[in-house]
mmCIF file of C-alpha atoms and ligand atoms in Angstrom:
data_model
loop_
_atom_site.group_PDB
_atom_site.id
_atom_site.type_symbol
_atom_site.label_atom_id
_atom_site.label_comp_id
_atom_site.label_asym_id
_atom_site.label_seq_id
_atom_site.Cartn_x
_atom_site.Cartn_y
_atom_site.Cartn_z
ATOM 1 C CA UNK A 29 0.000 0.000 0.000
ATOM 2 C CA UNK A 30 1.474 3.309 -1.089
ATOM 3 C CA UNK A 31 0.061 6.342 0.699
ATOM 4 C CA UNK A 32 -0.879 9.160 -1.636
ATOM 5 C CA UNK A 33 -0.584 12.473 0.111
ATOM 6 C CA UNK A 34 -2.642 15.241 -1.432
ATOM 7 C CA UNK A 35 -2.184 18.954 -0.905
ATOM 8 C CA UNK A 36 -4.837 19.077 1.811
ATOM 9 C CA UNK A 37 -2.929 16.572 3.933
ATOM 10 C CA UNK A 38 0.282 18.580 4.140
ATOM 11 C CA UNK A 39 0.838 20.902 7.042
ATOM 12 C CA UNK A 40 3.955 22.927 7.807
ATOM 13 C CA UNK A 41 7.155 21.824 6.060
ATOM 14 C CA UNK A 42 5.461 18.872 4.453
ATOM 15 C CA UNK A 43 4.867 17.179 7.781
ATOM 16 C CA UNK A 44 1.562 15.347 7.996
ATOM 17 C CA UNK A 45 -0.382 15.899 11.172
ATOM 18 C CA UNK A 46 -0.157 12.814 13.414
ATOM 19 C CA UNK A 47 -3.937 12.665 13.531
ATOM 20 C CA UNK A 48 -5.261 11.755 10.112
ATOM 21 C CA UNK A 49 -7.880 9.790 8.260
ATOM 22 C CA UNK A 50 -6.862 7.036 5.867
ATOM 23 C CA UNK A 51 -9.208 6.238 3.014
ATOM 24 C CA UNK A 52 -8.651 2.993 1.178
ATOM 25 C CA UNK A 53 -9.636 3.737 -2.413
ATOM 26 C CA UNK A 54 -9.523 0.095 -3.510
ATOM 27 C CA UNK A 55 -12.021 -0.656 -0.825
ATOM 28 C CA UNK A 56 -14.341 2.083 -2.109
ATOM 29 C CA UNK A 57 -14.294 0.749 -5.652
ATOM 30 C CA UNK A 58 -14.778 -2.829 -4.413
ATOM 31 C CA UNK A 59 -17.825 -1.662 -2.434
ATOM 32 C CA UNK A 60 -19.146 0.129 -5.511
ATOM 33 C CA UNK A 61 -18.745 -3.026 -7.618
ATOM 34 C CA UNK A 62 -20.372 -5.190 -4.937
ATOM 35 C CA UNK A 63 -23.416 -2.898 -4.863
ATOM 36 C CA UNK A 64 -23.522 -2.796 -8.653
ATOM 37 C CA UNK A 65 -23.442 -6.586 -8.883
ATOM 38 C CA UNK A 66 -26.233 -6.827 -6.313
ATOM 39 C CA UNK A 67 -28.623 -4.389 -8.023
ATOM 40 C CA UNK A 68 -27.776 -5.033 -11.684
ATOM 41 C CA UNK A 69 -29.204 -4.129 -14.177
ATOM 42 C CA UNK A 70 -30.156 -1.087 -12.095
ATOM 43 C CA UNK A 71 -27.594 1.714 -12.166
ATOM 44 C CA UNK A 72 -25.807 3.007 -9.082
ATOM 45 C CA UNK A 73 -25.674 6.660 -8.079
ATOM 46 C CA UNK A 74 -22.765 7.287 -5.705
ATOM 47 C CA UNK A 75 -23.914 9.652 -2.957
ATOM 48 C CA UNK A 76 -21.100 12.072 -2.106
ATOM 49 C CA UNK A 77 -22.781 14.641 0.127
ATOM 50 C CA UNK A 78 -21.195 15.940 3.332
ATOM 51 C CA UNK A 79 -17.630 15.621 2.072
ATOM 52 C CA UNK A 80 -18.383 12.101 0.804
ATOM 53 C CA UNK A 81 -19.516 11.035 4.288
ATOM 54 C CA UNK A 82 -16.278 12.450 5.648
ATOM 55 C CA UNK A 83 -14.052 10.604 3.154
ATOM 56 C CA UNK A 84 -13.185 13.675 1.045
ATOM 57 C CA UNK A 85 -15.515 14.853 -1.728
ATOM 58 C CA UNK A 86 -13.181 15.432 -4.646
ATOM 59 C CA UNK A 87 -10.818 12.479 -4.178
ATOM 60 C CA UNK A 88 -13.708 10.057 -3.725
ATOM 61 C CA UNK A 89 -15.557 11.467 -6.741
ATOM 62 C CA UNK A 90 -12.464 11.187 -8.949
ATOM 63 C CA UNK A 91 -11.846 7.645 -7.892
ATOM 64 C CA UNK A 92 -15.437 6.463 -8.311
ATOM 65 C CA UNK A 93 -15.841 8.131 -11.686
ATOM 66 C CA UNK A 94 -12.673 6.353 -12.837
ATOM 67 C CA UNK A 95 -14.161 3.136 -11.426
ATOM 68 C CA UNK A 96 -17.232 3.636 -13.626
ATOM 69 C CA UNK A 97 -19.795 5.295 -11.339
ATOM 70 C CA UNK A 98 -22.992 5.876 -13.338
ATOM 71 C CA UNK A 99 -24.157 9.007 -11.585
ATOM 72 C CA UNK A 100 -23.073 11.180 -8.640
ATOM 73 C CA UNK A 101 -25.396 12.623 -6.011
ATOM 74 C CA UNK A 102 -24.738 15.549 -3.659
ATOM 75 C CA UNK A 103 -26.984 17.471 -1.285
ATOM 76 C CA UNK A 104 -26.146 21.052 -2.146
ATOM 77 C CA UNK A 105 -25.488 23.149 -5.222
ATOM 78 C CA UNK A 106 -22.123 24.200 -3.757
ATOM 79 C CA UNK A 107 -20.952 20.574 -3.601
ATOM 80 C CA UNK A 108 -21.852 20.112 -7.257
ATOM 81 C CA UNK A 109 -20.050 23.289 -8.295
ATOM 82 C CA UNK A 110 -16.928 22.236 -6.413
ATOM 83 C CA UNK A 111 -16.900 18.910 -8.251
ATOM 84 C CA UNK A 112 -17.281 20.621 -11.636
ATOM 85 C CA UNK A 113 -14.526 23.092 -10.803
ATOM 86 C CA UNK A 114 -12.271 20.145 -10.011
ATOM 87 C CA UNK A 115 -12.934 18.718 -13.448
ATOM 88 C CA UNK A 116 -15.485 16.008 -12.632
ATOM 89 C CA UNK A 117 -17.703 15.678 -15.711
ATOM 90 C CA UNK A 118 -19.973 12.773 -14.695
ATOM 91 C CA UNK A 119 -23.685 13.563 -14.295
ATOM 92 C CA UNK A 120 -24.401 15.059 -10.852
ATOM 93 C CA UNK A 121 -27.832 15.227 -9.225
ATOM 94 C CA UNK A 122 -28.303 17.795 -6.460
ATOM 95 C CA UNK A 123 -30.721 16.107 -4.063
ATOM 96 C CA UNK A 124 -31.656 19.052 -1.885
ATOM 97 C CA UNK A 125 -34.249 21.762 -2.222
ATOM 98 C CA UNK A 126 -33.455 24.656 -4.544
ATOM 99 C CA UNK A 127 -34.190 28.355 -4.618
ATOM 100 C CA UNK A 128 -35.280 29.988 -7.861
ATOM 101 C CA UNK A 129 -32.234 32.253 -7.982
ATOM 102 C CA UNK A 130 -29.926 29.201 -7.979
ATOM 103 C CA UNK A 131 -31.250 27.821 -11.252
ATOM 104 C CA UNK A 132 -28.825 29.759 -13.517
ATOM 105 C CA UNK A 133 -25.883 28.250 -11.596
ATOM 106 C CA UNK A 134 -27.259 24.760 -12.168
ATOM 107 C CA UNK A 135 -27.311 25.549 -15.881
ATOM 108 C CA UNK A 136 -23.819 27.087 -15.848
ATOM 109 C CA UNK A 137 -22.383 23.971 -14.234
ATOM 110 C CA UNK A 138 -24.562 21.379 -15.959
ATOM 111 C CA UNK A 139 -25.918 20.032 -12.667
ATOM 112 C CA UNK A 140 -29.145 18.049 -12.512
ATOM 113 C CA UNK A 141 -31.946 19.759 -10.616
ATOM 114 C CA UNK A 142 -34.482 18.259 -8.261
ATOM 115 C CA UNK A 143 -37.940 19.636 -9.113
ATOM 116 C CA UNK A 144 -39.923 19.074 -5.956
ATOM 117 C CA UNK A 145 -43.048 21.117 -6.714
ATOM 118 C CA UNK A 146 -44.926 22.760 -9.571
ATOM 119 C CA UNK A 147 -43.555 26.127 -8.547
ATOM 120 C CA UNK A 148 -39.938 24.865 -8.625
ATOM 121 C CA UNK A 149 -40.492 23.241 -11.990
ATOM 122 C CA UNK A 150 -41.838 26.528 -13.367
ATOM 123 C CA UNK A 151 -38.821 28.403 -11.989
ATOM 124 C CA UNK A 152 -36.543 25.934 -13.739
ATOM 125 C CA UNK A 153 -38.459 26.173 -17.027
ATOM 126 C CA UNK A 154 -38.469 29.994 -16.903
ATOM 127 C CA UNK A 155 -34.747 30.310 -16.146
ATOM 128 C CA UNK A 156 -33.810 27.752 -18.784
ATOM 129 C CA UNK A 157 -36.016 29.401 -21.416
ATOM 130 C CA UNK A 158 -34.519 32.817 -20.627
ATOM 131 C CA UNK A 159 -31.118 31.605 -21.730
ATOM 132 C CA UNK A 160 -32.220 29.191 -24.410
ATOM 133 C CA UNK A 161 -30.958 26.208 -22.431
ATOM 134 C CA UNK A 162 -32.393 22.839 -21.468
ATOM 135 C CA UNK A 163 -32.261 21.980 -17.764
ATOM 136 C CA UNK A 164 -31.715 18.405 -16.692
ATOM 137 C CA UNK A 165 -34.369 17.580 -14.107
ATOM 138 C CA UNK A 166 -35.414 14.791 -11.751
ATOM 139 C CA UNK A 167 -38.936 15.081 -10.302
ATOM 140 C CA UNK A 168 -39.172 14.455 -6.556
ATOM 141 C CA UNK A 169 -42.183 12.668 -5.121
ATOM 142 C CA UNK A 170 -42.844 12.609 -1.375
ATOM 143 C CA UNK A 171 -44.236 9.186 -0.532
ATOM 144 C CA UNK A 172 -44.021 9.512 3.240
ATOM 145 C CA UNK A 173 -40.834 11.257 4.324
ATOM 146 C CA UNK A 174 -42.549 14.664 4.564
ATOM 147 C CA UNK A 175 -39.356 16.426 3.556
ATOM 148 C CA UNK A 176 -39.038 17.869 0.034
ATOM 149 C CA UNK A 177 -41.124 16.601 -2.837
ATOM 150 C CA UNK A 178 -44.671 16.875 -4.059
ATOM 151 C CA UNK A 179 -47.019 14.596 -2.121
ATOM 152 C CA UNK A 180 -47.766 11.361 -3.942
ATOM 153 C CA UNK A 181 -51.477 12.249 -3.755
ATOM 154 C CA UNK A 182 -50.832 15.539 -5.595
ATOM 155 C CA UNK A 183 -48.119 14.326 -7.946
ATOM 156 C CA UNK A 184 -50.123 14.051 -11.143
ATOM 157 C CA UNK A 185 -50.230 17.792 -11.770
ATOM 158 C CA UNK A 186 -46.430 17.959 -11.495
ATOM 159 C CA UNK A 187 -45.995 15.065 -13.908
ATOM 160 C CA UNK A 188 -48.543 16.583 -16.279
ATOM 161 C CA UNK A 189 -46.776 19.967 -16.195
ATOM 162 C CA UNK A 190 -43.392 18.325 -16.738
ATOM 163 C CA UNK A 191 -44.598 16.947 -20.079
ATOM 164 C CA UNK A 192 -45.088 20.502 -21.307
ATOM 165 C CA UNK A 193 -41.711 21.876 -20.140
ATOM 166 C CA UNK A 194 -39.859 22.282 -23.397
ATOM 167 C CA UNK A 195 -36.797 23.677 -21.604
ATOM 168 C CA UNK A 196 -36.560 20.745 -19.217
ATOM 169 C CA UNK A 197 -35.175 17.332 -19.961
ATOM 170 C CA UNK A 198 -37.001 15.224 -17.366
ATOM 171 C CA UNK A 199 -34.392 12.534 -17.011
ATOM 172 C CA UNK A 200 -35.518 11.024 -13.716
ATOM 173 C CA UNK A 201 -38.212 10.721 -11.098
ATOM 174 C CA UNK A 202 -37.521 9.744 -7.511
ATOM 175 C CA UNK A 203 -38.639 9.369 -3.942
ATOM 176 C CA UNK A 204 -36.916 8.671 -0.629
ATOM 177 C CA UNK A 205 -37.516 6.083 2.096
ATOM 178 C CA UNK A 206 -37.921 7.081 5.737
ATOM 179 C CA UNK A 207 -37.552 3.564 7.172
ATOM 180 C CA UNK A 208 -35.747 1.302 4.710
ATOM 181 C CA UNK A 209 -33.083 0.489 7.308
ATOM 182 C CA UNK A 210 -35.626 -0.783 9.849
ATOM 183 C CA UNK A 211 -36.435 -4.371 10.754
ATOM 184 C CA UNK A 212 -40.095 -3.659 10.035
ATOM 185 C CA UNK A 213 -40.417 -2.976 6.321
ATOM 186 C CA UNK A 214 -44.113 -2.131 6.276
ATOM 187 C CA UNK A 215 -43.642 1.598 5.991
ATOM 188 C CA UNK A 216 -41.011 1.212 3.240
ATOM 189 C CA UNK A 217 -43.296 -1.131 1.286
ATOM 190 C CA UNK A 218 -46.154 1.380 1.527
ATOM 191 C CA UNK A 219 -43.852 4.150 0.272
ATOM 192 C CA UNK A 220 -42.692 1.991 -2.638
ATOM 193 C CA UNK A 221 -46.295 1.185 -3.572
ATOM 194 C CA UNK A 222 -47.235 4.870 -3.494
ATOM 195 C CA UNK A 223 -44.319 5.621 -5.809
ATOM 196 C CA UNK A 224 -45.279 2.843 -8.223
ATOM 197 C CA UNK A 225 -48.871 4.143 -8.220
ATOM 198 C CA UNK A 226 -47.642 7.608 -9.210
ATOM 199 C CA UNK A 227 -45.638 6.053 -12.044
ATOM 200 C CA UNK A 228 -48.740 4.526 -13.635
ATOM 201 C CA UNK A 229 -49.230 8.054 -15.011
ATOM 202 C CA UNK A 230 -46.702 7.202 -17.718
ATOM 203 C CA UNK A 231 -48.057 3.758 -18.440
ATOM 204 C CA UNK A 232 -51.562 5.151 -18.902
ATOM 205 C CA UNK A 233 -50.250 7.497 -21.569
ATOM 206 C CA UNK A 234 -48.112 4.915 -23.291
ATOM 207 C CA UNK A 235 -45.012 6.859 -22.260
ATOM 208 C CA UNK A 236 -41.675 5.511 -21.180
ATOM 209 C CA UNK A 237 -41.159 6.767 -17.587
ATOM 210 C CA UNK A 238 -38.008 8.738 -16.783
ATOM 211 C CA UNK A 239 -35.307 6.956 -14.777
ATOM 212 C CA UNK A 240 -37.018 5.790 -11.571
ATOM 213 C CA UNK A 241 -35.141 5.649 -8.255
ATOM 214 C CA UNK A 242 -36.049 5.315 -4.587
ATOM 215 C CA UNK A 243 -33.590 2.919 -2.875
ATOM 216 C CA UNK A 244 -31.011 4.186 -0.390
ATOM 217 C CA UNK A 245 -28.622 1.791 1.374
ATOM 218 C CA UNK A 246 -31.454 0.215 3.378
ATOM 219 C CA UNK A 247 -33.485 -0.360 0.214
ATOM 220 C CA UNK A 248 -30.461 -1.764 -1.614
ATOM 221 C CA UNK A 249 -29.881 -4.288 1.172
ATOM 222 C CA UNK A 250 -33.369 -5.445 1.945
ATOM 223 C CA UNK A 251 -35.893 -4.387 -0.704
ATOM 224 C CA UNK A 252 -34.805 -5.750 -4.089
ATOM 225 C CA UNK A 253 -38.158 -4.723 -5.609
ATOM 226 C CA UNK A 254 -37.182 -1.100 -4.871
ATOM 227 C CA UNK A 255 -34.047 -1.102 -7.062
ATOM 228 C CA UNK A 256 -35.992 -0.001 -10.190
ATOM 229 C CA UNK A 257 -33.757 1.821 -12.735
ATOM 230 C CA UNK A 258 -31.183 3.205 -10.309
ATOM 231 C CA UNK A 259 -30.253 3.042 -6.617
ATOM 232 C CA UNK A 260 -28.674 5.793 -4.514
ATOM 233 C CA UNK A 261 -25.864 4.298 -2.474
ATOM 234 C CA UNK A 262 -24.611 6.360 0.448
ATOM 235 C CA UNK A 263 -23.283 4.832 3.618
ATOM 236 C CA UNK A 264 -23.040 1.337 2.133
ATOM 237 C CA UNK A 265 -20.604 2.607 -0.469
ATOM 238 C CA UNK A 266 -18.285 3.569 2.375
ATOM 239 C CA UNK A 267 -18.506 0.054 3.787
ATOM 240 C CA UNK A 268 -20.808 0.794 6.692
ATOM 241 C CA UNK A 269 -24.254 -0.737 7.199
ATOM 242 C CA UNK A 270 -27.052 1.799 7.797
ATOM 243 C CA UNK A 271 -28.285 0.094 10.970
ATOM 244 C CA UNK A 272 -27.903 -3.057 13.035
ATOM 245 C CA UNK A 273 -31.284 -4.254 11.772
ATOM 246 C CA UNK A 274 -30.474 -4.733 8.091
ATOM 247 C CA UNK A 275 -29.389 -8.081 6.633
ATOM 248 C CA UNK A 276 -25.867 -7.817 5.260
ATOM 249 C CA UNK A 277 -26.824 -8.924 1.755
ATOM 250 C CA UNK A 278 -24.019 -6.939 0.094
ATOM 251 C CA UNK A 279 -20.479 -7.628 1.327
ATOM 252 C CA UNK A 280 -18.702 -4.314 1.931
ATOM 253 C CA UNK A 281 -15.693 -3.220 3.970
ATOM 254 C CA UNK A 282 -15.174 0.087 5.791
ATOM 255 C CA UNK A 283 -12.966 2.342 3.672
ATOM 256 C CA UNK A 284 -12.056 4.824 6.393
ATOM 257 C CA UNK A 285 -9.674 4.548 9.339
ATOM 258 C CA UNK A 286 -8.961 7.342 11.809
ATOM 259 C CA UNK A 287 -5.510 7.234 13.318
ATOM 260 C CA UNK A 288 -3.210 9.223 15.539
ATOM 261 C CA UNK A 289 0.000 8.857 17.529
ATOM 262 C CA UNK A 290 0.793 8.929 21.229
ATOM 263 C CA UNK A 291 2.341 12.346 21.900
ATOM 264 C CA UNK A 292 2.731 12.243 25.672
ATOM 265 C CA UNK A 293 3.143 9.705 28.472
ATOM 266 C CA UNK A 294 2.770 10.215 32.192
ATOM 267 C CA UNK A 295 2.143 8.295 35.400
ATOM 268 C CA UNK A 296 -0.926 9.425 37.350
ATOM 269 C CA UNK A 297 -1.149 8.836 41.103
ATOM 270 C CA UNK A 298 -4.210 7.131 42.593
ATOM 271 C CA UNK A 299 -7.022 9.640 43.143
ATOM 272 C CA UNK A 300 -5.525 12.374 40.933
ATOM 273 C CA UNK A 301 -8.218 13.347 38.431
ATOM 274 C CA UNK A 302 -7.592 13.644 34.699
ATOM 275 C CA UNK A 303 -8.887 16.454 32.442
ATOM 276 C CA UNK A 304 -11.583 19.130 32.716
ATOM 277 C CA UNK A 305 -14.222 18.658 35.342
ATOM 278 C CA UNK A 306 -12.133 15.982 37.119
ATOM 279 C CA UNK A 307 -14.527 13.240 36.077
ATOM 280 C CA UNK A 308 -12.077 10.328 36.322
ATOM 281 C CA UNK A 309 -9.166 9.380 38.546
ATOM 282 C CA UNK A 310 -7.247 6.098 38.693
ATOM 283 C CA UNK A 311 -7.655 3.810 41.709
ATOM 284 C CA UNK A 312 -4.092 2.610 41.312
ATOM 285 C CA UNK A 313 -1.019 4.225 39.839
ATOM 286 C CA UNK A 314 -1.713 4.354 36.101
ATOM 287 C CA UNK A 315 0.028 5.180 32.894
ATOM 288 C CA UNK A 316 -1.928 7.743 30.941
ATOM 289 C CA UNK A 317 -1.096 8.766 27.384
ATOM 290 C CA UNK A 318 -2.269 11.849 25.515
ATOM 291 C CA UNK A 319 -3.542 11.705 21.919
ATOM 292 C CA UNK A 320 -3.621 14.872 19.776
ATOM 293 C CA UNK A 321 -7.283 14.648 18.786
ATOM 294 C CA UNK A 322 -10.404 16.140 20.311
ATOM 295 C CA UNK A 323 -13.923 17.315 19.768
ATOM 296 C CA UNK A 324 -12.484 20.140 17.636
ATOM 297 C CA UNK A 325 -11.646 17.412 15.116
ATOM 298 C CA UNK A 326 -15.017 15.736 15.437
ATOM 299 C CA UNK A 327 -14.122 13.193 18.109
ATOM 300 C CA UNK A 328 -17.315 13.651 20.113
ATOM 301 C CA UNK A 329 -17.079 15.049 23.632
ATOM 302 C CA UNK A 330 -19.717 12.444 24.481
ATOM 303 C CA UNK A 331 -16.946 9.865 24.145
ATOM 304 C CA UNK A 332 -15.490 11.096 27.463
ATOM 305 C CA UNK A 333 -15.069 8.078 29.802
ATOM 306 C CA UNK A 334 -17.005 6.127 27.219
ATOM 307 C CA UNK A 335 -14.844 5.057 24.260
ATOM 308 C CA UNK A 336 -11.913 2.775 23.567
ATOM 309 C CA UNK A 337 -8.936 3.213 21.277
ATOM 310 C CA UNK A 338 -6.371 0.706 20.007
ATOM 311 C CA UNK A 339 -2.692 0.954 20.912
ATOM 312 C CA UNK A 340 -0.210 -1.893 20.390
ATOM 313 C CA UNK A 341 -3.118 -4.068 19.265
ATOM 314 C CA UNK A 342 -4.956 -3.698 22.549
ATOM 315 C CA UNK A 343 -8.060 -1.827 23.566
ATOM 316 C CA UNK A 344 -7.749 0.981 26.132
ATOM 317 C CA UNK A 345 -10.335 3.341 27.593
ATOM 318 C CA UNK A 346 -10.594 7.066 26.986
ATOM 319 C CA UNK A 347 -10.417 8.598 30.475
ATOM 320 C CA UNK A 348 -11.674 11.971 31.630
ATOM 321 C CA UNK A 349 -13.239 14.529 29.341
ATOM 322 C CA UNK A 350 -12.322 14.678 25.687
ATOM 323 C CA UNK A 351 -10.828 18.168 25.203
ATOM 324 C CA UNK A 352 -10.986 20.297 22.059
ATOM 325 C CA UNK A 353 -7.597 19.090 20.778
ATOM 326 C CA UNK A 354 -6.419 16.384 23.168
ATOM 327 C CA UNK A 355 -7.725 13.153 24.616
ATOM 328 C CA UNK A 356 -6.307 11.005 27.411
ATOM 329 C CA UNK A 357 -6.211 7.221 27.452
ATOM 330 C CA UNK A 358 -5.334 4.997 30.397
ATOM 331 C CA UNK A 359 -3.119 2.043 29.557
ATOM 332 C CA UNK A 360 -3.308 0.693 33.117
ATOM 333 C CA UNK A 361 0.180 -0.534 33.915
ATOM 334 C CA UNK A 362 1.011 -1.646 30.394
ATOM 335 C CA UNK A 363 3.507 -0.164 27.994
ATOM 336 C CA UNK A 364 3.234 2.467 25.266
ATOM 337 C CA UNK A 365 5.671 5.006 23.883
ATOM 338 C CA UNK A 366 5.540 8.390 22.267
ATOM 339 C CA UNK A 367 5.020 7.835 18.562
ATOM 340 C CA UNK A 368 2.987 4.621 18.968
ATOM 341 C CA UNK A 369 0.078 4.398 16.542
ATOM 342 C CA UNK A 370 -3.377 4.976 18.025
ATOM 343 C CA UNK A 371 -6.432 3.757 16.125
ATOM 344 C CA UNK A 372 -9.603 5.665 16.962
ATOM 345 C CA UNK A 373 -11.627 4.019 14.199
ATOM 346 C CA UNK A 374 -10.489 1.033 12.170
ATOM 347 C CA UNK A 375 -8.328 -2.050 12.625
ATOM 348 C CA UNK A 376 -5.106 -2.751 14.459
ATOM 349 C CA UNK A 377 -3.962 -6.361 14.593
ATOM 350 C CA UNK A 378 -6.969 -8.492 15.481
ATOM 351 C CA UNK A 379 -8.839 -5.630 17.079
ATOM 352 C CA UNK A 380 -11.290 -3.314 15.350
ATOM 353 C CA UNK A 381 -13.307 -0.254 16.305
ATOM 354 C CA UNK A 382 -16.193 0.403 13.930
ATOM 355 C CA UNK A 383 -18.241 3.511 13.203
ATOM 356 C CA UNK A 384 -21.150 1.629 14.780
ATOM 357 C CA UNK A 385 -19.109 1.188 18.023
ATOM 358 C CA UNK A 386 -18.353 4.901 18.222
ATOM 359 C CA UNK A 387 -21.978 5.707 17.387
ATOM 360 C CA UNK A 388 -23.163 3.496 20.246
ATOM 361 C CA UNK A 389 -20.703 5.043 22.705
ATOM 362 C CA UNK A 390 -21.617 8.586 21.681
ATOM 363 C CA UNK A 391 -25.354 7.998 21.410
ATOM 364 C CA UNK A 392 -25.619 8.651 17.684
ATOM 365 C CA UNK A 393 -25.570 6.850 14.315
ATOM 366 C CA UNK A 394 -22.590 5.843 12.127
ATOM 367 C CA UNK A 395 -23.556 8.511 9.569
ATOM 368 C CA UNK A 396 -22.859 11.249 12.102
ATOM 369 C CA UNK A 397 -19.598 9.652 13.274
ATOM 370 C CA UNK A 398 -18.241 9.758 9.705
ATOM 371 C CA UNK A 399 -19.559 13.151 8.641
ATOM 372 C CA UNK A 400 -18.444 14.726 11.907
ATOM 373 C CA UNK A 401 -14.724 14.157 11.241
ATOM 374 C CA UNK A 402 -13.958 17.671 10.173
ATOM 375 C CA UNK A 403 -11.619 19.213 7.638
ATOM 376 C CA UNK A 404 -8.913 19.915 10.231
ATOM 377 C CA UNK A 405 -8.120 16.208 9.993
ATOM 378 C CA UNK A 406 -5.964 15.500 6.914
ATOM 379 C CA UNK A 407 -7.154 12.721 4.595
ATOM 380 C CA UNK A 408 -4.605 10.260 3.210
ATOM 381 C CA UNK A 409 -5.610 8.145 0.249
ATOM 382 C CA UNK A 410 -4.138 4.690 -0.051
ATOM 383 C CA UNK A 411 -4.361 2.334 -2.957
ATOM 384 C CA UNK A 412 -2.759 -1.013 -3.628
ATOM 385 C CA UNK A 413 -2.325 -0.214 -7.307
ATOM 386 C CA UNK A 414 0.301 2.488 -6.595
HETATM 387 C C1 PLP B 8 -28.371 10.715 1.805
HETATM 388 C C2 PLP B 8 -29.332 10.249 0.793
HETATM 389 C C3 PLP B 8 -29.202 8.973 0.222
HETATM 390 C C4 PLP B 8 -28.193 7.951 0.696
HETATM 391 O O1 PLP B 8 -28.619 7.391 1.913
HETATM 392 P P1 PLP B 8 -27.826 6.186 2.582
HETATM 393 O O2 PLP B 8 -28.707 5.739 3.671
HETATM 394 O O3 PLP B 8 -26.546 6.753 3.081
HETATM 395 O O4 PLP B 8 -27.619 5.172 1.514
HETATM 396 C C5 PLP B 8 -30.061 8.644 -0.806
HETATM 397 N N1 PLP B 8 -31.001 9.506 -1.235
HETATM 398 C C6 PLP B 8 -31.170 10.737 -0.694
HETATM 399 C C7 PLP B 8 -32.238 11.628 -1.211
HETATM 400 C C8 PLP B 8 -30.346 11.136 0.343
HETATM 401 O O5 PLP B 8 -30.522 12.349 0.885
#
C-alpha cells in the first residue's frame, strides 16, 4: 500500500499531522462493484454529500468516476459546483431543495436539478427558457418522508406539467424512504407502492417513464423490488451498514480509518483526576497517554469516559473529558511510547473499532460519526495499485 498524500494533507514543512484519516480507495471501488453486482441491471448513483460522508468529496468522486460510477449525487449546489470546478464531468444530481435564484448556476455547471413542486419546476423552465438552455431535471415525489417533494397524492399535476416543459429534460423521477433500514419494512413497502402508483401516469399514456429511483442503502440491502432503474448508495458505499437491523446482503468493507500517535506519556497517582471537570481518577497508579485529537476534530465530547482506542493491538479506555484538541487514554500498567500508533476508528492487529461502536458510545448513528470528522483532519488516500 502506497500512501498518496494530497495537498490538503500537508501541514507545515510537508509534515503530515499525526492525527489523520486514511481512506482505502480500492475498498471504495470494491464496495461500488459489490453494490452494482447486487442491483444489476439497475444503475448506481454514488452519494457524495457531506464531504463524501467524511471521506473527502473530490478524491472520492475522482476515484469512483474512474471506477465507472454511473451518476453522482450531492446534497447542495455548492458541492456540485466544487466537483465541476475540479474537473469532474460525470452527471451530478443535487438532491436538496433549490431556490429559484440558484437555477442559472445549475445551468452554468450542468448540474441536474431536483424539481420538488410545480412552482420549482416553473422556476426551472423559466430560467432555462430565458437563456435558451435545457435543464436536466429529476422530479421528486414525497411518498411519506414529509421532507421535500410533491405529495404522492398531488403528484399528477407535477408530472402533467413536466410533459409541457420544453426547456426541461425530465431525465428522472424519484422518492426517498424514511424507514428502509428498519427491521419492520411495512412503511417502506407502503412508500414503494405509493411511488409505483404515481408512475402509472406514464403507463396510462403509453409513455416511457423517466429513470425511476427510490432505494437508499437500506433499500439496496433489503428491498430488491425497490431497485428499479437506479439506486442511490450512500453509507453502504463507504462500507458501513445503515443500521444493526439490516441483513448484510451486500459484502462491503469500511474504507475509512482514523488514526493518531501517542504524543505524551505520564504516570498518574491514585485519586488524581484527569482532564476538565475531574470526572475520572485512577484507583491505582496508572500510565496515561495523551492523543492529539479532540472534539475540535469531530471526536465527540460524548466519548469522554465512554470510548476505547487501540494501541499496540490492545483496547484501552478514553479517560476523563475529551478536550478540544487532546484526549487522554489509560493504559493501566502496560507499555506504550511516544510515537505509537493509536487507532480511533479502524483495525489494528486483530482488534477493530467500527463507526457503529463509536456511534453506540456517543449515542448517535454511524452517519454522524463519519460526517463529523472535520476538515482539520488530513485525509490520506491509499491504494494497492500504486
Ligand atoms: C443521503 C441520501 C441517500 C443515501 O442514503 P444512505 O442511507 O446513506 O444510503 C439517498 N437519497 C437521498 C435523497 C439522500 O438524501
